[in-house]
Short mmCIF file of C-alpha atoms in Angstrom, two decimals:
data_model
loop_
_atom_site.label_atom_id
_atom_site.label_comp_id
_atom_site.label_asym_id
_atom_site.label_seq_id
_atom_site.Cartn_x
_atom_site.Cartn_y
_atom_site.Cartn_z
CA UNK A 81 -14.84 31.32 -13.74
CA UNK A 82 -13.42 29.06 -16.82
CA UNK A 83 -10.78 26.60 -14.76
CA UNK A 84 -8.23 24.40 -16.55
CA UNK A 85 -8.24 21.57 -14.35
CA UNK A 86 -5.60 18.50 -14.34
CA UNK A 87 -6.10 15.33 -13.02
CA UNK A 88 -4.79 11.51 -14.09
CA UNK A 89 -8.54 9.57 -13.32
CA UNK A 90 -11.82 9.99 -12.76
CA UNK A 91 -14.55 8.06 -12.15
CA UNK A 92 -15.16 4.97 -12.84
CA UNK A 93 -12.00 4.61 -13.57
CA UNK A 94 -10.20 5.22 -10.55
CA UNK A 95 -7.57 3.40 -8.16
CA UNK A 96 -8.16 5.03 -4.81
CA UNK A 97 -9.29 8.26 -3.15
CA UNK A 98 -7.68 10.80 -6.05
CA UNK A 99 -10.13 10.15 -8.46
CA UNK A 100 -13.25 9.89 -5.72
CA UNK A 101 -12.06 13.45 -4.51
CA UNK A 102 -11.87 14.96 -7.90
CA UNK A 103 -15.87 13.53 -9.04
CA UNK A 104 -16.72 15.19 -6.03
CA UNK A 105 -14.98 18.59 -6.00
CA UNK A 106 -16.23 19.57 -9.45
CA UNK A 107 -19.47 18.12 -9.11
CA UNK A 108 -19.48 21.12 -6.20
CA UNK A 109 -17.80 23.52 -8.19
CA UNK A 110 -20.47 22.53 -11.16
CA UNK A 111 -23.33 23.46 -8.64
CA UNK A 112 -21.99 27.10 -7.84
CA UNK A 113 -22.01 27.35 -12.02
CA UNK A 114 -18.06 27.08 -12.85
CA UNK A 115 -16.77 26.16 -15.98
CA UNK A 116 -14.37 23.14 -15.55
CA UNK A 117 -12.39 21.88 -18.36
CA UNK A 118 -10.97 18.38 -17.34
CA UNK A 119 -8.06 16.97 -18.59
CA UNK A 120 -7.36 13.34 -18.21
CA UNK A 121 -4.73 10.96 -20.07
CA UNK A 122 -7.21 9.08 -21.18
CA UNK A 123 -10.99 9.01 -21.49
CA UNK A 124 -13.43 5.70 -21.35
CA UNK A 125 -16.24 7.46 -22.60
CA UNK A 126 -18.39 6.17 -19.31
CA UNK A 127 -17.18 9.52 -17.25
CA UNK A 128 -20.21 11.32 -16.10
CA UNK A 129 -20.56 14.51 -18.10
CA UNK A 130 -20.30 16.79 -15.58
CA UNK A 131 -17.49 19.21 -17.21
CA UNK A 132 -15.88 19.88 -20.55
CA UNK A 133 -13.43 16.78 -20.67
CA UNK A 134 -10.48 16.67 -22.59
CA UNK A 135 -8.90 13.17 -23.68
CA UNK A 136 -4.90 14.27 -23.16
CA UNK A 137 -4.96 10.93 -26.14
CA UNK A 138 -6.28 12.88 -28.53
CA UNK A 139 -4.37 16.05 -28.48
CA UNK A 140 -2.12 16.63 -31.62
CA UNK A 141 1.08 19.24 -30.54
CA UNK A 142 3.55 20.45 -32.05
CA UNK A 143 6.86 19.75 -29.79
CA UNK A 144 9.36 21.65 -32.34
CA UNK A 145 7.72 24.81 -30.73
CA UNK A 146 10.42 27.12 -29.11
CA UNK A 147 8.17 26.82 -25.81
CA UNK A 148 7.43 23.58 -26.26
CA UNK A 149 11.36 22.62 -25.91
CA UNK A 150 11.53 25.12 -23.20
CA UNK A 151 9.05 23.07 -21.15
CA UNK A 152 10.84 19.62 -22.27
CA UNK A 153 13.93 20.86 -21.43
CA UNK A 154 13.05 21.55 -17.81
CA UNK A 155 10.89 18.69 -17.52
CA UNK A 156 12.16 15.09 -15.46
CA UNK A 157 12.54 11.79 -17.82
CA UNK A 158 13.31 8.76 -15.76
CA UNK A 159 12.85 4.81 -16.41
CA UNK A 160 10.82 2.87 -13.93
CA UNK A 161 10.60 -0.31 -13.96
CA UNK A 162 7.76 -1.08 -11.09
CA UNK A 163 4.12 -1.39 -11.48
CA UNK A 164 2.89 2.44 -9.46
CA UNK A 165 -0.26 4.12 -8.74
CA UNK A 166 0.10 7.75 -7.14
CA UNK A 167 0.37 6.80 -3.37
CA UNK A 168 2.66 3.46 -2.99
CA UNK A 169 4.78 2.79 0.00
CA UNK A 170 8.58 2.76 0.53
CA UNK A 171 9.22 -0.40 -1.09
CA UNK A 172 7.63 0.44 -4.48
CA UNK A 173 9.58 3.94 -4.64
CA UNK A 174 12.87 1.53 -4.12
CA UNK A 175 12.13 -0.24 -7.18
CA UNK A 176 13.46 2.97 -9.75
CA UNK A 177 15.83 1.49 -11.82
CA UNK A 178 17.38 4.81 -13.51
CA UNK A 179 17.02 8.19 -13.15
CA UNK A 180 18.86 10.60 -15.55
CA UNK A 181 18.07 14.21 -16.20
CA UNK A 182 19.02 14.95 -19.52
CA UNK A 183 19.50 17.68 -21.44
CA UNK A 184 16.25 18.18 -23.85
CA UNK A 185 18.54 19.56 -27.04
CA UNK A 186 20.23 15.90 -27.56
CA UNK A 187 17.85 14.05 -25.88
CA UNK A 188 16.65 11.00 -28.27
CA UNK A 189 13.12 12.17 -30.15
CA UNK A 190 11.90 8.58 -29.95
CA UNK A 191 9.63 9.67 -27.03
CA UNK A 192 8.18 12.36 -29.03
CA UNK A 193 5.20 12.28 -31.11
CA UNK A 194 2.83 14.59 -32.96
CA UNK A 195 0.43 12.53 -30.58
CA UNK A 196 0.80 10.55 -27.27
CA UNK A 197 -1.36 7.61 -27.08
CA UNK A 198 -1.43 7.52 -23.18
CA UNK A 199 -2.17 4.41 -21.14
CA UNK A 200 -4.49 6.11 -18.58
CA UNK A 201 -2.83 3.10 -15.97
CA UNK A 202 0.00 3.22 -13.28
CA UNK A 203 2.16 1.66 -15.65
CA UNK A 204 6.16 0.93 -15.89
CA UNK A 205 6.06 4.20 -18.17
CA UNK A 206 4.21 6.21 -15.74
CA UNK A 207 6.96 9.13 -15.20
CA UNK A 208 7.68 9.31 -19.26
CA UNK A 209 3.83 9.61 -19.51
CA UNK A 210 3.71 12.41 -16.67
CA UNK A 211 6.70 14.59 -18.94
CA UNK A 212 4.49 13.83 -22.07
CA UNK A 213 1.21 14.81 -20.05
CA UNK A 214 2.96 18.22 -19.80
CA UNK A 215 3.62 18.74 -23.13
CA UNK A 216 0.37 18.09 -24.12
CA UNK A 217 -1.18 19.92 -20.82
CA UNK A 218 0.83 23.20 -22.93
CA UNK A 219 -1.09 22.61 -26.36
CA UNK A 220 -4.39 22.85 -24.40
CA UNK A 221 -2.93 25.60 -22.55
CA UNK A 222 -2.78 27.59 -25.55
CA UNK A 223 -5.97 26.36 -27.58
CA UNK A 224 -8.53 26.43 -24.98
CA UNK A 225 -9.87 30.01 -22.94
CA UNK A 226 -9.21 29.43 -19.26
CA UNK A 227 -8.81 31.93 -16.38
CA UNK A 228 -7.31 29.24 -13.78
CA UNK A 229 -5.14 26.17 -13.74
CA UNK A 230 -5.92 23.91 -10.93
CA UNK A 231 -3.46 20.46 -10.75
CA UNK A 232 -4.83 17.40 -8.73
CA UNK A 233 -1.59 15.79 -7.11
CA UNK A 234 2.71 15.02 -8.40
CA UNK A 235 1.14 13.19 -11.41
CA UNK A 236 -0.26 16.27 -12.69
CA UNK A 237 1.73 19.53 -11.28
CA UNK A 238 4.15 19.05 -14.32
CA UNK A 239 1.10 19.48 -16.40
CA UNK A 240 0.40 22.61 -14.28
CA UNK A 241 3.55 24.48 -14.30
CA UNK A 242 3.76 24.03 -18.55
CA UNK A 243 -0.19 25.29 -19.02
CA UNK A 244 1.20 28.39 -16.90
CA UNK A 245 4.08 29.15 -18.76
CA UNK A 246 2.23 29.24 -22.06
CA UNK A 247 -0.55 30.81 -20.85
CA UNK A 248 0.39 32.73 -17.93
CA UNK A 249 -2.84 32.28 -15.54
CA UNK A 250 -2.40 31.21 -12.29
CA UNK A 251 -2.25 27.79 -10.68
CA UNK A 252 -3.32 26.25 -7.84
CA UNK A 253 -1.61 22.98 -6.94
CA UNK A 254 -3.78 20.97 -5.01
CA UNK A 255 -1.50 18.25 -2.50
CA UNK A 256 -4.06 15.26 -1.57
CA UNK A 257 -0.85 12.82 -0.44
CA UNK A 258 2.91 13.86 0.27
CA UNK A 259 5.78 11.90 -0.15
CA UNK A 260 6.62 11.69 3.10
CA UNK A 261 2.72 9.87 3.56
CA UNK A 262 4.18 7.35 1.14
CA UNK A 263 7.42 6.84 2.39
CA UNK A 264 7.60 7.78 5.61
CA UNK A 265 10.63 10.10 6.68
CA UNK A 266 12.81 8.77 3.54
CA UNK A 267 10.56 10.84 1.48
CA UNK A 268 12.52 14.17 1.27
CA UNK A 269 14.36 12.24 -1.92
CA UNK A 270 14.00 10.75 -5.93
CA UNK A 271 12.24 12.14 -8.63
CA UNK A 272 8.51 12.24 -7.33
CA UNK A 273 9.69 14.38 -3.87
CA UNK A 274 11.30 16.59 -6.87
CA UNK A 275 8.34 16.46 -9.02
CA UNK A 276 5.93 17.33 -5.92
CA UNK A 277 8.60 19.91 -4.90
CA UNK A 278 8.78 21.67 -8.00
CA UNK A 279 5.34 22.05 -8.26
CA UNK A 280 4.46 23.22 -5.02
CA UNK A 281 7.04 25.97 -5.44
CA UNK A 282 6.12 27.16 -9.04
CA UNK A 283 2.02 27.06 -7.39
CA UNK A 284 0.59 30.43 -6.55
CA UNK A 285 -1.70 29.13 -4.70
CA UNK A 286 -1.83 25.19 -2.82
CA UNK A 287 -4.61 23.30 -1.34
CA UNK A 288 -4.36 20.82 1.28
CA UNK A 289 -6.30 18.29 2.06
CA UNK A 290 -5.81 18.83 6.21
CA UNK A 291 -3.68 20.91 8.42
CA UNK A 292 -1.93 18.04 8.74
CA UNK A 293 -0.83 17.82 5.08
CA UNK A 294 -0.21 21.84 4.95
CA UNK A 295 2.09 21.55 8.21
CA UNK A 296 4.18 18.96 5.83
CA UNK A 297 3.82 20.78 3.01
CA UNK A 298 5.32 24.21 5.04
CA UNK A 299 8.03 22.34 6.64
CA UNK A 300 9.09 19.91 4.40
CA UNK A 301 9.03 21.52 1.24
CA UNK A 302 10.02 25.02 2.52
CA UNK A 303 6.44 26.68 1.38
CA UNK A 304 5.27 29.78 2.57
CA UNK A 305 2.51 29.05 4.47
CA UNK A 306 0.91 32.52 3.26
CA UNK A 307 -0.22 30.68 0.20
CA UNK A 308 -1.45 27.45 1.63
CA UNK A 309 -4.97 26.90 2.26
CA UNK A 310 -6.71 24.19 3.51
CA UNK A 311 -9.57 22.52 2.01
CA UNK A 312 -10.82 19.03 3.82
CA UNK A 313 -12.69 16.42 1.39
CA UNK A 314 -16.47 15.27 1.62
CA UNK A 315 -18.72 12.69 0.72
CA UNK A 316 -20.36 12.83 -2.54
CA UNK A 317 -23.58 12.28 -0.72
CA UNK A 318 -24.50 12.71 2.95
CA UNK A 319 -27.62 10.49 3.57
CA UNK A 320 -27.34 7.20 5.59
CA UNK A 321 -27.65 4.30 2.91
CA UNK A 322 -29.98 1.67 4.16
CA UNK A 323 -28.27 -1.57 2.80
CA UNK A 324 -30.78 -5.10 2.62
CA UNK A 325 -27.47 -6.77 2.73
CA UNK A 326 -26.72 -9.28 5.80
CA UNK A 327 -24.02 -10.85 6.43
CA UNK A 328 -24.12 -14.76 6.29
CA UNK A 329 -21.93 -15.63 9.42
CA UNK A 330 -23.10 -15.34 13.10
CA UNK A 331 -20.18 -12.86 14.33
CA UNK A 332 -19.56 -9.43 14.85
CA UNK A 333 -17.59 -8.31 12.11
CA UNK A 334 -14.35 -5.73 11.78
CA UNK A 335 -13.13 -4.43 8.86
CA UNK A 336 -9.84 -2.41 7.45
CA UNK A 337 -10.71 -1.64 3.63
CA UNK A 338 -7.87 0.26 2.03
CA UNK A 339 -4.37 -0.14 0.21
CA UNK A 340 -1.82 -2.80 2.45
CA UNK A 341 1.10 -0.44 2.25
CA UNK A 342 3.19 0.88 4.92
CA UNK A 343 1.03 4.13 5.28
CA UNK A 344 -2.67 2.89 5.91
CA UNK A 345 -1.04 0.55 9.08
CA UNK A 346 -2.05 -3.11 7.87
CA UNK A 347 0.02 -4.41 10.67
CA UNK A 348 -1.28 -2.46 13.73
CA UNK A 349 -4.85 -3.57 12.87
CA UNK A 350 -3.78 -7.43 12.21
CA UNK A 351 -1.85 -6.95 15.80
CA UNK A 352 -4.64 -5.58 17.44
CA UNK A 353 -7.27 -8.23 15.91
CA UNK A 354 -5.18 -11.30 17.86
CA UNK A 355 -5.81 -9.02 20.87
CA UNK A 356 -9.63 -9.31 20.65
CA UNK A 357 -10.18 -12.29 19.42
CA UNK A 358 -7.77 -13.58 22.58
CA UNK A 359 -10.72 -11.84 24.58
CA UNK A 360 -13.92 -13.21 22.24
CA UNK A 361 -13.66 -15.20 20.04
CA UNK A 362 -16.52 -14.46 18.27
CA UNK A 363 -15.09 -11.72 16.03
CA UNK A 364 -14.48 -11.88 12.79
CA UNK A 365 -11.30 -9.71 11.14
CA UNK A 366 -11.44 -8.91 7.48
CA UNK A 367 -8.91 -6.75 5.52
CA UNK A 368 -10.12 -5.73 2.22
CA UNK A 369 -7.68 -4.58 -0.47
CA UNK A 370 -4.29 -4.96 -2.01
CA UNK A 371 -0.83 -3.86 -1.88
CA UNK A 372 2.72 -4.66 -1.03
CA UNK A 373 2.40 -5.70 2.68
CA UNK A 374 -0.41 -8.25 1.45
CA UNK A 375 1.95 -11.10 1.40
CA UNK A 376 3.71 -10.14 5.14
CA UNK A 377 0.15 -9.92 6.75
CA UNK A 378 -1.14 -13.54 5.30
CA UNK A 379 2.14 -14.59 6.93
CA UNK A 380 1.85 -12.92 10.00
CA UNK A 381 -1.86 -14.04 10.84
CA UNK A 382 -0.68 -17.35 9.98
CA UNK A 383 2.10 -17.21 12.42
CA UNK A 384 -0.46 -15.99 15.00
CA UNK A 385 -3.20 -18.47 14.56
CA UNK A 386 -5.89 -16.49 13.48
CA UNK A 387 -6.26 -18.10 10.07
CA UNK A 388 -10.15 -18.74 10.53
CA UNK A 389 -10.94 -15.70 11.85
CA UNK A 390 -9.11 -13.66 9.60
CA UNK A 391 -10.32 -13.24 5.91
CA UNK A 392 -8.44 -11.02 2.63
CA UNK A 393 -10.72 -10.77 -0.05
CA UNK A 394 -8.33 -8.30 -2.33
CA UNK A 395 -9.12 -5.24 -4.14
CA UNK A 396 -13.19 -4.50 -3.42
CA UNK A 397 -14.75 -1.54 -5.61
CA UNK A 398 -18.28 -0.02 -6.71
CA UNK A 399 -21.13 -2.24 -5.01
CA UNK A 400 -18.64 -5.20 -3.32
CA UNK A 401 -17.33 -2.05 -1.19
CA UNK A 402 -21.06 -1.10 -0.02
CA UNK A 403 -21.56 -4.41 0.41
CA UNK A 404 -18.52 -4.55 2.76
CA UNK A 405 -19.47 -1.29 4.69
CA UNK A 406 -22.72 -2.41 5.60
CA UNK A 407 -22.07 -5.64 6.85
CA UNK A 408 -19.08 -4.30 9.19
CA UNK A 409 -20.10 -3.88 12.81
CA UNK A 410 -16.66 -1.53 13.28
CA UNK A 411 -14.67 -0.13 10.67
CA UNK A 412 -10.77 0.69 11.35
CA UNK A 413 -8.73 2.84 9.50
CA UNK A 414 -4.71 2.89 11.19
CA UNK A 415 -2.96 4.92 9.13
CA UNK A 416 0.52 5.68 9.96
CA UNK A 417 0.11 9.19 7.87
CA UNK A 418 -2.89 9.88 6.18
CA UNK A 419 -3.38 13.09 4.04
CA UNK A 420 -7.29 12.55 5.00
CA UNK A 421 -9.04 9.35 4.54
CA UNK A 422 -12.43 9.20 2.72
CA UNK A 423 -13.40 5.90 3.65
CA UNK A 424 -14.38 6.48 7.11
CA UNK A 425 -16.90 8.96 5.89
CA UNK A 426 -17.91 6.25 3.60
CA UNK A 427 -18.54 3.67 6.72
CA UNK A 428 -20.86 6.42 8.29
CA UNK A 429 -22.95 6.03 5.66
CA UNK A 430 -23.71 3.21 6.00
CA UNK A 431 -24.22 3.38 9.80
CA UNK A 432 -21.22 1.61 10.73
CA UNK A 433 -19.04 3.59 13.97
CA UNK A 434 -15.42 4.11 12.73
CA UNK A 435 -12.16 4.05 15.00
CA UNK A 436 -9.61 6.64 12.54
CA UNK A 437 -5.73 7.04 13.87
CA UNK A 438 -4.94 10.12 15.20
CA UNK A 439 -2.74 10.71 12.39
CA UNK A 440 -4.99 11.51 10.11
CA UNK A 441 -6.65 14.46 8.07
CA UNK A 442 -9.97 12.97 8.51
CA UNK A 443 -9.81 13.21 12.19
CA UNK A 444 -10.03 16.79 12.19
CA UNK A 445 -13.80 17.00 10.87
CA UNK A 446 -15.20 13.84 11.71
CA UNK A 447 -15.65 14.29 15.52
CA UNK A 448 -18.14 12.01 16.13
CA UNK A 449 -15.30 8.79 16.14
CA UNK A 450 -13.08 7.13 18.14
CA UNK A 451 -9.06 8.53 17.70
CA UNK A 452 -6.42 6.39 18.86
CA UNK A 453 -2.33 6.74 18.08
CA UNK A 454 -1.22 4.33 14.96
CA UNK A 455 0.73 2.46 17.66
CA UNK A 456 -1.32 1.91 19.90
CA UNK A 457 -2.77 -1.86 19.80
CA UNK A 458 -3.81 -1.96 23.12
CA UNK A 459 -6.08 1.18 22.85
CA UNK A 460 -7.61 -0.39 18.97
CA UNK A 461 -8.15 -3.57 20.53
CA UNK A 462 -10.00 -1.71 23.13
CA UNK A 463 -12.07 0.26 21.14
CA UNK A 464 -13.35 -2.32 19.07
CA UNK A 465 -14.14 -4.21 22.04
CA UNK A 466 -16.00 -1.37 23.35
CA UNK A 467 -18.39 -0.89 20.34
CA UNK A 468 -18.84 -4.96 19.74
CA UNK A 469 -20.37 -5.53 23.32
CA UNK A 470 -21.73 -2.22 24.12
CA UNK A 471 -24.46 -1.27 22.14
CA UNK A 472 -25.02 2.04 23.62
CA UNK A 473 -21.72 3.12 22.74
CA UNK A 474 -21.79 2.02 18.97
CA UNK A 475 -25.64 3.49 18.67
CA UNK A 476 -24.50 6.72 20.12
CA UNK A 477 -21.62 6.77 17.14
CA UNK A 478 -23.97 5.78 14.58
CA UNK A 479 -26.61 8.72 15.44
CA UNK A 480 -23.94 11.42 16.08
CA UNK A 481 -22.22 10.54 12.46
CA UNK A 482 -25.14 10.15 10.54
CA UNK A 483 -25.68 14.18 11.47
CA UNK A 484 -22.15 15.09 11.13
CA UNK A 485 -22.02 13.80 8.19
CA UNK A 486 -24.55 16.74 6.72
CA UNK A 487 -21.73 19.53 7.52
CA UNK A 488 -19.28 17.53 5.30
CA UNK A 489 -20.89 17.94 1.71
CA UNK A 490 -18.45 18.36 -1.45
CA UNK A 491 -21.16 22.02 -2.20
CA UNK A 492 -19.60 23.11 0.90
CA UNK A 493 -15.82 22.66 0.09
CA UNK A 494 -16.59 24.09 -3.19
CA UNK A 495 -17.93 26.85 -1.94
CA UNK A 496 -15.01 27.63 0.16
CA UNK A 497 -12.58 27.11 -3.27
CA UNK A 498 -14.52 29.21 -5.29
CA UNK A 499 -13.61 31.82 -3.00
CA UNK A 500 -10.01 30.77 -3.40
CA UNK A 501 -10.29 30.80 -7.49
CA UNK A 502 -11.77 34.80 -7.00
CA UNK A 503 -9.35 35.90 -4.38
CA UNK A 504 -6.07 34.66 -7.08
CA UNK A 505 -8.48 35.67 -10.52
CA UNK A 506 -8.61 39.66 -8.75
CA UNK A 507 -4.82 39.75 -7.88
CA UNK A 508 -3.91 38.88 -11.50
CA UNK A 509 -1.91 42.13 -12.53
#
């Protein structure tokens, strides 16, 4: 099968668990011998070459094409005037400073070109460059052989709907983060909830990352849940990495590595760390990342004391985040709403036991965990309690992850989605 796949990064270049997801889904789908064609805004020319990349920079079009203004016509142009990456929090999504749909046969032809020289970042430009990723996503359309389209997230389903209308194959879009995971119940409005909409309606086919997402996706976005299917994520590799990295303080360490926004639960975790440190001391709390709570959670361990016991070290990637995993005696991921959650599978690799919120997608294959409500600090503070002073409760988690971890290989999901790409190839009329 020749698939026509859009995504916005890929590794190393990546920002979170979008890019991580799509190395490892068509390093699978490379294994049971598909033909991917990746398209990306922009290539580094370090990407592994696993597939037949496309650099969406280099691709010359020619806009004045009746189809081409078809797809511009319908497409979204708004300004924004915030810093983005593809799954920010409610007070980021605030920060759109115009949004005007225009009509595409006066609108100005300054934001065309014969060739789009795209950023590859989460830029101030970002939704102008996801309109001009369609256009271009259309001109490969119609030069390169394909039997599929398959569209990783909002950024790209633009991209997605305009390869189908020139071609006419069918296309999967594949949902790894909603809206509403972003923003919380305010999500069902603005351009990106339109953008997602849009292309989860025009789909003929949608992947979701958990039952969780799909249940959102159904009710939400008013999908029939006929042609949702759900496909959980992996790890790229499912052996237990034996780190010769130690730690150079005395105490037990906990850590919360992810974006501090609203939806991974900063607060919750800095709430419930002043809990066990009131009960030992001896515990050190360290939140690794960035985001726009950053500021409010200095403040508030400040305000609770905790300053030396309590460390940020800011955005960690590539060997710094081993390095964190595998000197972490507990790692805690809170999330209010999480789509799934790669990083606890990334902390059972590296032998650390995981407590994961009930509220996420990753709870429904790792088993082998400890699953508490968002909410509750009491029951966090508990559990990391638990597996700091009883080491027969942390070295049963350790033994039973390090063999769950051999179900959850990214061979296995592609397995399942090649089955997926057949099932839609054979009801082509």
């Amino acid at each position: 099968m020749k698939v026509l796949m859009f995504g916005w990064e890929f590794p190393p270049h990546i920002s979170g668990g979008l890019g991580t997801a799509c190395y490892g889904l068509v390093k699978g789908l490379v294994h049971h011998k598909q033909d991917i064609i990746f398209v990306v805004p922009k290539l580094w020319g370090d990407e592994e070459p696993l597939a037949d990349f496309v650099n969406a920079s280099d691709v010359v079009i020619d806009y004045r094409e009746r189809k081409f203004k078809k797809i511009w016509k319908n497409l979204t142009y708004l300004e924004v005037s915030s810093f983005l990456v593809p799954y920010l929090g409610p007070e980021e999504f605030k920060k759109y400073t115009d949004y005007t749909l225009h009509d595409r046969t006066d609108v100005d032809e300054s934001v065309f070109s014969n060739k789009f020289e795209f950023s590859g970042k989460y830029g101030k430009d970002l939704i102008k460059e996801v309109s001009r990723y369609a256009l271009v996503a259309a001109q490969i359309a119609k030069s390169k052989d394909h039997d599929l389209i398959h569209a990783h997230d909002w950024l790209a389903y633009p991209a997605g709907i305009a390869a189908k209308e020139i071609s006419g194959k069918p296309f999967i879009a594949h949902i790894h983060a909603t809206q509403f995971d972003r923003a919380g119940e305010g999500g069902g409005q603005g351009p990106v909830y339109e953008i997602e909409k849009a292309g989860l309606l025009a789909a003929d086919h949608i992947l979701a990352v958990s039952h969780l997402t799909k249940k959102v996706v159904i009710e939400k976005y008013g999908v029939d849940p006929n042609k949702v299917s759900v496909l959980h994520n992996a790890v790229l590799d499912a052996s237990i990495i034996q780190s010769s990295v130690r730690k150079n303080v005395p105490e037990k360490i906990v850590t919360f590595l992810g974006r501090i926004t609203f939806q991974k639960g900063p607060e919750y975790f800095v709430e419930a760390a002043k809990k066990v440190i009131d009960r030992d001391p001896n515990v050190r709390f360290v939140m690794a990342g960035s985001g726009d709570l950053l500021n409010r959670m200095v403040e508030r361990v400040a305000e609770l004391g905790m300053g030396t016991k309590f460390h940020f070290t800011g955005f960690l990637k590539g060997k710094d985040v081993d390095d964190m995993y595998a000197i972490s005696d507990v790692y805690v991921m809170p999330s209010v709403s999480e789509p799934f959650g790669i990083a606890p599978l990334e902390a059972v690799r590296h032998n650390t036991p995981v407590i994961i919120s009930k509220q996420s997608g990753v709870a429904e294959v790792l088993r082998n965990a400890i699953k508490i409500d968002f909410w509750d600090v009491d029951a966090m503070a508990d559990a990391i309690f638990g597996l700091l002073h009883y080491h027969s409760i942390s070295k049963m988690f350790k033994e039973l992850g390090s063999e769950e971890l051999k179900k959850l290989k990214w061979e296995h999901v592609a397995a399942k989605l090649v089955t997926v790409y057949e099932k839609l190839h054979q009801e082509q009329p």
